[in-house]
Amino acid sequence: MNQTEKQPIWTKGFISIFLSNFFIFLAFYGLLTSLPIYVVNDLGRSSVDGGLIVTIFLLSAIFVRPFSGKLLQDFGKKRMLMISMILFTVCSFMYLWIDNYALLLILRFVHGIWFSIATTATGAIAADMVPVKRRGEGLGYFVMSTNFAVVCGPFLALTLLQFTSFTTLFFILAFLITVGVLFTAFSKVNEVTRTVPVEKKRLQVQDLLDGKALPIALVGSLVAFAYSSVLSFISMYANELELLDAASYFFVVFAVVMIASRPFSGRLFDTKGPNIVIYPAIAFFIVGLLLLSISHNTFMFLLAGAFIGLGYGTIVPCFQTLAVQSTEHHRSAHATATFFTLFDSGIAAGSFVLGIVAAQLGYQTLYLLAGLFLISVVFMYKYVQNRKKISTSAMELKESSL
């Protein structure tokens, strides 16, 4: 075993940023689950208004995400993470006092801004912390912090609402974010900076997005588009099938399978290359969606969750790693911002477009079409990887001739 392979992933700094990211997404998913219910039941608004509470948060995050990379580069990742985490926490506490729908929309928009910057920062810092030769494995572990939150956030919110009020729930979520701030404060971050100073100039596209990360980020947006069918409509589909009790366990199975496979998939990515992991993962995701389209009992419903967890849960960290690896080390924040800008856009677009499909054709047809749509991801990914090989070969040929 060489020295590079001995470099650890689970350092104190990595654990701190892992936990910071977990608490951010714990609050995000807790509010994502509970706020539409709050809007309908406590504020007396329509289900459309409840959906808008989710949409406006995503829209602000998408709008700000391209600027996040430049902010992190100009002011430092640790500093911007602390600022955004503190303001994210302040916004979390403000839910305790706002009971007006218009003000709630404004709060959600502002909250989305700090969420966007904070999550870009945690992703970029994690990419800098893990050993370069173990980046696929390391970022795979880091994404588990989000996956844990996918299960814990909704479970915590829906369980607490059975015994207590929304006010208490909002306080607990805000308190947990405060714990995340403490982990951030005590984490040590080695900033990756340019070795050559650059003259100040007008804001350009490359200051916001990374062109080298853009191709794989576009493919990632297609995966996000398909996944929005699960994120947005799985509970309603379960209710239609009279399997609502199973819906609460869907993401538990999703997470358990994904966590169990993560050490192997990350190691395979680093040692054998991305293709040996990504192609089977896309196939598993397709199978999961097709199983959902024909589910009629709890076993098939949860089996679909297992395949989706194995597929989708593997694809996302792999694509994020490819995005970061595609560019220079000092632009990891830009690559992370580029990836999540397009990924969030895919989720938002999918929730809207697939919602129309579900209304017109039903949920079973929705999941069938989403599974078939993923076949296009195979060809898009293959095209992007082939273009990357051609570009790399041309560059190596040019350098050898000099």
Short mmCIF file of C-alpha atoms in Angstrom, two decimals:
data_model
loop_
_atom_site.label_atom_id
_atom_site.label_comp_id
_atom_site.label_asym_id
_atom_site.label_seq_id
_atom_site.Cartn_x
_atom_site.Cartn_y
_atom_site.Cartn_z
CA MET A 1 0.00 0.00 0.00
CA ASN A 2 1.55 3.31 -1.01
CA GLN A 3 1.62 6.52 1.00
CA THR A 4 -1.25 8.12 -0.94
CA GLU A 5 -3.59 5.25 -0.11
CA LYS A 6 -2.74 5.64 3.59
CA GLN A 7 -3.99 9.22 3.70
CA PRO A 8 -7.06 9.23 5.95
CA ILE A 9 -10.49 10.53 4.96
CA TRP A 10 -12.17 10.72 8.36
CA THR A 11 -10.07 13.51 9.86
CA LYS A 12 -11.42 15.87 12.54
CA GLY A 13 -11.95 18.54 9.90
CA PHE A 14 -13.84 16.17 7.60
CA ILE A 15 -16.07 14.96 10.45
CA SER A 16 -16.84 18.57 11.42
CA ILE A 17 -17.83 19.57 7.87
CA PHE A 18 -19.78 16.31 7.52
CA LEU A 19 -21.83 17.18 10.62
CA SER A 20 -22.27 20.80 9.56
CA ASN A 21 -23.71 19.68 6.24
CA PHE A 22 -25.91 17.11 7.98
CA PHE A 23 -27.54 19.73 10.23
CA ILE A 24 -28.11 22.11 7.30
CA PHE A 25 -29.96 19.43 5.34
CA LEU A 26 -31.72 18.11 8.45
CA ALA A 27 -33.39 21.52 8.84
CA PHE A 28 -33.96 21.77 5.08
CA TYR A 29 -35.79 18.45 4.80
CA GLY A 30 -37.60 18.95 8.11
CA LEU A 31 -39.02 22.25 6.87
CA LEU A 32 -39.61 20.87 3.36
CA THR A 33 -41.88 18.22 4.87
CA SER A 34 -43.67 20.29 7.50
CA LEU A 35 -44.14 23.77 6.00
CA PRO A 36 -46.71 22.79 3.32
CA ILE A 37 -48.78 21.19 6.12
CA TYR A 38 -48.34 24.34 8.21
CA VAL A 39 -49.45 26.57 5.33
CA VAL A 40 -52.59 24.52 4.68
CA ASN A 41 -53.62 23.64 8.24
CA ASP A 42 -52.51 26.61 10.34
CA LEU A 43 -52.54 29.46 7.80
CA GLY A 44 -55.63 28.19 5.98
CA ARG A 45 -54.10 28.43 2.51
CA SER A 46 -54.47 26.09 -0.48
CA SER A 47 -52.25 23.14 -1.39
CA VAL A 48 -50.92 25.22 -4.30
CA ASP A 49 -49.74 27.83 -1.79
CA GLY A 50 -48.13 25.03 0.21
CA GLY A 51 -46.22 23.94 -2.89
CA LEU A 52 -45.11 27.51 -3.61
CA ILE A 53 -43.41 27.61 -0.20
CA VAL A 54 -41.10 24.84 -1.44
CA THR A 55 -40.65 26.22 -4.95
CA ILE A 56 -39.64 29.74 -3.95
CA PHE A 57 -36.91 28.35 -1.67
CA LEU A 58 -35.45 26.33 -4.55
CA LEU A 59 -35.70 29.26 -6.95
CA SER A 60 -33.68 31.55 -4.68
CA ALA A 61 -31.10 28.80 -4.17
CA ILE A 62 -30.78 28.29 -7.94
CA PHE A 63 -30.47 32.03 -8.55
CA VAL A 64 -27.70 32.51 -5.98
CA ARG A 65 -25.79 29.27 -6.55
CA PRO A 66 -23.71 30.53 -9.54
CA PHE A 67 -22.46 33.45 -7.45
CA SER A 68 -21.51 31.19 -4.52
CA GLY A 69 -18.28 29.94 -6.08
CA LYS A 70 -16.96 33.47 -6.61
CA LEU A 71 -17.96 34.50 -3.08
CA LEU A 72 -16.07 31.54 -1.65
CA GLN A 73 -13.02 32.28 -3.77
CA ASP A 74 -12.96 36.01 -2.98
CA PHE A 75 -13.77 35.89 0.74
CA GLY A 76 -12.68 32.38 1.77
CA LYS A 77 -14.66 29.16 2.14
CA LYS A 78 -14.56 29.01 5.95
CA ARG A 79 -15.56 32.67 6.38
CA MET A 80 -18.47 32.43 3.93
CA LEU A 81 -19.61 29.15 5.47
CA MET A 82 -19.70 30.74 8.93
CA ILE A 83 -21.56 33.82 7.70
CA SER A 84 -24.10 31.81 5.69
CA MET A 85 -24.59 29.28 8.52
CA ILE A 86 -25.23 32.04 11.07
CA LEU A 87 -27.73 33.80 8.79
CA PHE A 88 -29.33 30.46 7.89
CA THR A 89 -29.79 29.90 11.65
CA VAL A 90 -31.29 33.37 12.14
CA CYS A 91 -33.79 32.66 9.35
CA SER A 92 -34.61 29.30 10.99
CA PHE A 93 -35.54 31.02 14.26
CA MET A 94 -37.71 33.58 12.45
CA TYR A 95 -40.28 30.89 11.59
CA LEU A 96 -41.28 31.10 15.28
CA TRP A 97 -42.74 34.58 14.82
CA ILE A 98 -44.04 34.72 11.24
CA ASP A 99 -47.67 33.72 10.76
CA ASN A 100 -48.40 35.74 7.63
CA TYR A 101 -48.19 33.93 4.28
CA ALA A 102 -46.67 36.84 2.33
CA LEU A 103 -43.95 37.32 4.96
CA LEU A 104 -43.37 33.57 5.00
CA LEU A 105 -42.70 33.63 1.25
CA ILE A 106 -40.15 36.41 1.73
CA LEU A 107 -38.48 34.48 4.55
CA ARG A 108 -38.30 31.33 2.40
CA PHE A 109 -36.65 33.28 -0.43
CA VAL A 110 -34.02 34.76 1.92
CA HIS A 111 -33.53 31.41 3.64
CA GLY A 112 -32.81 29.79 0.26
CA ILE A 113 -30.00 32.29 -0.39
CA TRP A 114 -28.03 31.27 2.72
CA PHE A 115 -28.80 27.59 2.12
CA SER A 116 -27.29 27.88 -1.36
CA ILE A 117 -24.05 29.51 -0.16
CA ALA A 118 -23.67 27.22 2.87
CA THR A 119 -24.13 23.98 0.94
CA THR A 120 -21.78 25.12 -1.83
CA ALA A 121 -19.19 25.89 0.84
CA THR A 122 -19.50 22.54 2.64
CA GLY A 123 -19.22 20.65 -0.66
CA ALA A 124 -16.15 22.63 -1.77
CA ILE A 125 -14.44 22.32 1.62
CA ALA A 126 -15.06 18.56 1.68
CA ALA A 127 -13.57 18.26 -1.82
CA ASP A 128 -10.45 20.09 -0.62
CA MET A 129 -10.13 17.99 2.54
CA VAL A 130 -10.22 14.48 1.08
CA PRO A 131 -7.04 13.03 -0.47
CA VAL A 132 -7.02 13.61 -4.23
CA LYS A 133 -6.50 9.91 -5.01
CA ARG A 134 -9.43 8.98 -2.73
CA ARG A 135 -11.77 11.77 -3.80
CA GLY A 136 -14.47 9.45 -5.18
CA GLU A 137 -14.58 7.52 -1.92
CA GLY A 138 -14.29 10.65 0.25
CA LEU A 139 -17.03 12.65 -1.47
CA GLY A 140 -19.18 9.53 -1.48
CA TYR A 141 -18.90 9.44 2.31
CA PHE A 142 -19.56 13.19 2.51
CA VAL A 143 -22.80 12.91 0.52
CA MET A 144 -23.97 10.43 3.16
CA SER A 145 -24.47 13.45 5.45
CA THR A 146 -27.20 14.63 3.06
CA ASN A 147 -28.61 11.12 2.74
CA PHE A 148 -28.89 10.74 6.51
CA ALA A 149 -30.76 14.05 6.57
CA VAL A 150 -33.17 12.84 3.87
CA VAL A 151 -34.32 10.17 6.34
CA CYS A 152 -33.91 12.01 9.67
CA GLY A 153 -35.41 15.38 8.66
CA PRO A 154 -38.86 14.20 7.51
CA PHE A 155 -38.99 11.49 10.20
CA LEU A 156 -38.20 14.00 12.97
CA ALA A 157 -40.67 16.59 11.65
CA LEU A 158 -43.59 14.23 11.11
CA THR A 159 -43.01 12.42 14.41
CA LEU A 160 -42.86 15.64 16.44
CA LEU A 161 -46.02 16.98 14.81
CA GLN A 162 -47.91 14.02 16.23
CA PHE A 163 -47.12 15.18 19.77
CA THR A 164 -46.38 18.90 19.64
CA SER A 165 -47.01 22.19 17.81
CA PHE A 166 -45.36 23.74 14.77
CA THR A 167 -43.81 26.36 17.06
CA THR A 168 -41.97 23.67 19.02
CA LEU A 169 -40.91 21.93 15.81
CA PHE A 170 -39.49 25.16 14.36
CA PHE A 171 -37.59 25.81 17.59
CA ILE A 172 -36.06 22.32 17.64
CA LEU A 173 -34.96 22.56 14.00
CA ALA A 174 -33.44 26.02 14.62
CA PHE A 175 -31.65 24.70 17.72
CA LEU A 176 -30.18 21.79 15.72
CA ILE A 177 -28.86 24.24 13.12
CA THR A 178 -27.18 26.13 15.96
CA VAL A 179 -25.36 22.89 16.81
CA GLY A 180 -24.23 22.77 13.18
CA VAL A 181 -22.81 26.28 13.51
CA LEU A 182 -20.71 25.11 16.47
CA PHE A 183 -19.23 22.25 14.44
CA THR A 184 -18.42 24.74 11.69
CA ALA A 185 -16.76 27.16 14.11
CA PHE A 186 -14.38 24.49 15.42
CA SER A 187 -13.46 23.04 12.02
CA LYS A 188 -10.07 23.85 10.50
CA VAL A 189 -10.06 24.63 6.79
CA ASN A 190 -6.96 24.94 4.64
CA GLU A 191 -7.92 27.42 1.96
CA VAL A 192 -6.81 26.53 -1.59
CA THR A 193 -5.74 29.71 -3.34
CA ARG A 194 -4.23 30.72 -6.68
CA THR A 195 -0.46 30.72 -6.98
CA VAL A 196 -0.59 33.44 -9.63
CA PRO A 197 -2.40 36.72 -8.88
CA VAL A 198 -5.10 37.75 -11.34
CA GLU A 199 -5.89 41.32 -12.31
CA LYS A 200 -9.27 42.63 -11.28
CA LYS A 201 -11.76 42.69 -14.11
CA ARG A 202 -15.44 42.88 -14.81
CA LEU A 203 -17.63 39.97 -13.73
CA GLN A 204 -17.62 37.23 -16.36
CA VAL A 205 -19.37 33.90 -16.81
CA GLN A 206 -16.28 31.97 -15.68
CA ASP A 207 -16.42 33.88 -12.39
CA LEU A 208 -19.79 32.23 -11.69
CA LEU A 209 -19.69 28.84 -13.42
CA ASP A 210 -16.91 26.45 -14.35
CA GLY A 211 -17.01 25.56 -18.03
CA LYS A 212 -15.04 22.34 -17.54
CA ALA A 213 -17.56 21.08 -14.97
CA LEU A 214 -20.56 22.10 -17.07
CA PRO A 215 -20.89 18.96 -19.27
CA ILE A 216 -21.11 16.49 -16.38
CA ALA A 217 -23.31 18.93 -14.46
CA LEU A 218 -25.75 18.94 -17.39
CA VAL A 219 -25.91 15.15 -17.26
CA GLY A 220 -26.46 15.43 -13.50
CA SER A 221 -29.42 17.74 -14.11
CA LEU A 222 -31.10 14.97 -16.14
CA VAL A 223 -30.68 12.58 -13.20
CA ALA A 224 -32.15 15.23 -10.90
CA PHE A 225 -35.07 15.71 -13.30
CA ALA A 226 -35.94 12.01 -13.04
CA TYR A 227 -35.37 11.92 -9.27
CA SER A 228 -37.83 14.77 -8.73
CA SER A 229 -40.56 12.24 -9.50
CA VAL A 230 -39.58 10.42 -6.31
CA LEU A 231 -38.88 13.47 -4.15
CA SER A 232 -42.09 15.30 -5.06
CA PHE A 233 -44.70 12.60 -5.63
CA ILE A 234 -43.78 9.40 -3.74
CA SER A 235 -46.07 10.16 -0.75
CA MET A 236 -49.04 10.98 -2.99
CA TYR A 237 -48.43 7.83 -5.04
CA ALA A 238 -48.24 5.75 -1.86
CA ASN A 239 -51.51 7.28 -0.68
CA GLU A 240 -53.14 6.37 -4.00
CA LEU A 241 -51.92 2.76 -3.61
CA GLU A 242 -53.12 2.74 0.01
CA LEU A 243 -49.52 2.15 1.10
CA LEU A 244 -49.05 5.38 3.05
CA ASP A 245 -47.58 3.51 6.04
CA ALA A 246 -44.90 2.09 3.75
CA ALA A 247 -44.01 5.57 2.46
CA SER A 248 -42.34 6.50 5.75
CA TYR A 249 -40.03 3.48 5.36
CA PHE A 250 -39.27 4.09 1.69
CA PHE A 251 -36.41 6.50 2.38
CA VAL A 252 -35.21 4.37 5.30
CA VAL A 253 -34.67 1.44 2.91
CA PHE A 254 -33.26 3.93 0.38
CA ALA A 255 -30.68 5.16 2.90
CA VAL A 256 -29.74 1.76 4.38
CA VAL A 257 -28.98 0.25 0.95
CA MET A 258 -27.08 3.33 -0.15
CA ILE A 259 -24.97 3.52 3.01
CA ALA A 260 -24.16 -0.19 2.83
CA SER A 261 -22.93 0.17 -0.76
CA ARG A 262 -21.05 3.46 -0.34
CA PRO A 263 -17.62 2.13 0.78
CA PHE A 264 -17.48 -0.30 -2.16
CA SER A 265 -18.75 2.10 -4.83
CA GLY A 266 -16.41 4.91 -3.75
CA ARG A 267 -13.39 2.61 -3.69
CA LEU A 268 -14.27 1.14 -7.10
CA PHE A 269 -14.60 4.67 -8.51
CA ASP A 270 -11.07 5.56 -7.36
CA THR A 271 -9.36 2.28 -8.31
CA LYS A 272 -11.21 1.14 -11.45
CA GLY A 273 -12.58 4.41 -12.83
CA PRO A 274 -16.05 5.98 -12.90
CA ASN A 275 -17.63 3.88 -15.68
CA ILE A 276 -17.59 0.62 -13.72
CA VAL A 277 -19.70 2.32 -11.04
CA ILE A 278 -21.88 4.76 -12.98
CA TYR A 279 -23.31 2.50 -15.70
CA PRO A 280 -24.62 -0.13 -13.23
CA ALA A 281 -25.90 2.67 -10.95
CA ILE A 282 -27.98 4.17 -13.77
CA ALA A 283 -29.34 0.67 -14.52
CA PHE A 284 -30.33 0.18 -10.87
CA PHE A 285 -32.06 3.59 -10.86
CA ILE A 286 -34.01 2.67 -13.99
CA VAL A 287 -35.07 -0.68 -12.48
CA GLY A 288 -36.21 1.11 -9.30
CA LEU A 289 -38.41 3.55 -11.20
CA LEU A 290 -39.89 0.75 -13.33
CA LEU A 291 -40.64 -1.25 -10.18
CA LEU A 292 -42.44 1.79 -8.78
CA SER A 293 -44.58 1.96 -11.90
CA ILE A 294 -45.89 -1.58 -11.29
CA SER A 295 -45.93 -1.58 -7.47
CA HIS A 296 -49.12 -2.85 -5.87
CA ASN A 297 -47.92 -4.02 -2.44
CA THR A 298 -45.49 -2.99 0.31
CA PHE A 299 -42.75 -5.43 -0.73
CA MET A 300 -42.50 -4.12 -4.30
CA PHE A 301 -42.75 -0.53 -3.10
CA LEU A 302 -39.83 -0.94 -0.68
CA LEU A 303 -37.85 -3.04 -3.18
CA ALA A 304 -38.13 -0.10 -5.58
CA GLY A 305 -36.75 2.12 -2.81
CA ALA A 306 -33.77 -0.20 -2.42
CA PHE A 307 -32.93 -0.11 -6.15
CA ILE A 308 -33.36 3.68 -6.30
CA GLY A 309 -31.15 4.12 -3.22
CA LEU A 310 -28.47 1.92 -4.77
CA GLY A 311 -28.70 3.70 -8.14
CA TYR A 312 -29.41 7.36 -7.44
CA GLY A 313 -27.42 7.31 -4.20
CA THR A 314 -24.33 6.19 -6.14
CA ILE A 315 -24.74 8.41 -9.21
CA VAL A 316 -24.86 11.77 -7.43
CA PRO A 317 -21.53 11.59 -5.50
CA CYS A 318 -19.86 10.12 -8.58
CA PHE A 319 -21.04 12.98 -10.79
CA GLN A 320 -20.10 15.55 -8.14
CA THR A 321 -16.62 14.02 -7.96
CA LEU A 322 -16.27 14.12 -11.75
CA ALA A 323 -17.30 17.79 -11.73
CA VAL A 324 -14.64 18.66 -9.15
CA GLN A 325 -11.98 16.54 -10.89
CA SER A 326 -12.66 18.18 -14.26
CA THR A 327 -11.21 21.54 -13.24
CA GLU A 328 -8.26 23.06 -11.38
CA HIS A 329 -7.97 22.46 -7.64
CA HIS A 330 -8.43 26.12 -6.73
CA ARG A 331 -11.76 26.20 -8.62
CA SER A 332 -13.38 23.40 -6.59
CA ALA A 333 -15.94 25.89 -5.27
CA HIS A 334 -16.89 26.96 -8.81
CA ALA A 335 -17.21 23.34 -9.91
CA THR A 336 -19.37 22.54 -6.87
CA ALA A 337 -21.55 25.60 -7.51
CA THR A 338 -21.90 24.66 -11.19
CA PHE A 339 -22.93 21.10 -10.37
CA PHE A 340 -25.54 22.07 -7.79
CA THR A 341 -26.90 24.97 -9.86
CA LEU A 342 -27.83 22.56 -12.63
CA PHE A 343 -28.82 19.81 -10.21
CA ASP A 344 -31.26 22.09 -8.33
CA SER A 345 -32.58 23.33 -11.68
CA GLY A 346 -33.25 19.72 -12.70
CA ILE A 347 -35.19 19.10 -9.48
CA ALA A 348 -37.24 22.29 -9.92
CA ALA A 349 -37.97 21.66 -13.62
CA GLY A 350 -38.81 18.02 -12.97
CA SER A 351 -41.22 18.85 -10.14
CA PHE A 352 -43.12 21.19 -12.47
CA VAL A 353 -43.08 19.15 -15.70
CA LEU A 354 -43.62 15.74 -14.09
CA GLY A 355 -46.40 17.20 -11.96
CA ILE A 356 -48.25 17.95 -15.19
CA VAL A 357 -47.52 14.41 -16.44
CA ALA A 358 -48.86 12.92 -13.20
CA ALA A 359 -52.03 15.02 -13.39
CA GLN A 360 -52.70 13.98 -16.98
CA LEU A 361 -51.51 10.35 -17.06
CA GLY A 362 -51.30 9.16 -13.47
CA TYR A 363 -48.41 8.20 -11.20
CA GLN A 364 -47.77 4.74 -12.64
CA THR A 365 -47.23 6.20 -16.10
CA LEU A 366 -45.14 8.97 -14.55
CA TYR A 367 -42.65 6.49 -13.08
CA LEU A 368 -42.61 4.40 -16.24
CA LEU A 369 -41.73 7.49 -18.32
CA ALA A 370 -39.16 8.67 -15.74
CA GLY A 371 -37.42 5.28 -15.96
CA LEU A 372 -37.39 5.35 -19.74
CA PHE A 373 -36.14 8.95 -19.67
CA LEU A 374 -33.08 7.82 -17.70
CA ILE A 375 -31.93 5.76 -20.70
CA SER A 376 -30.98 9.08 -22.30
CA VAL A 377 -28.60 9.69 -19.37
CA VAL A 378 -26.56 6.64 -20.43
CA PHE A 379 -25.96 8.09 -23.90
CA MET A 380 -25.36 11.63 -22.61
CA TYR A 381 -22.84 10.39 -20.04
CA LYS A 382 -21.06 8.28 -22.66
CA TYR A 383 -20.89 11.27 -25.01
CA VAL A 384 -19.45 13.54 -22.30
CA GLN A 385 -16.83 10.98 -21.28
CA ASN A 386 -15.79 10.38 -24.91
CA ARG A 387 -15.43 14.12 -25.52
CA LYS A 388 -13.32 14.36 -22.37
CA LYS A 389 -11.02 11.55 -23.59
CA ILE A 390 -10.60 13.23 -26.99
CA SER A 391 -9.82 16.56 -25.33
CA THR A 392 -7.33 14.97 -22.92
CA SER A 393 -5.57 13.03 -25.70
CA ALA A 394 -5.29 16.17 -27.84
CA MET A 395 -3.78 18.11 -24.95
CA GLU A 396 -1.27 15.36 -24.17
CA LEU A 397 -0.28 15.18 -27.87
CA LYS A 398 0.22 18.94 -27.99
CA GLU A 399 2.37 18.90 -24.85
CA SER A 400 4.52 16.02 -26.12
CA SER A 401 5.24 17.90 -29.36
CA LEU A 402 6.53 20.98 -27.55
#
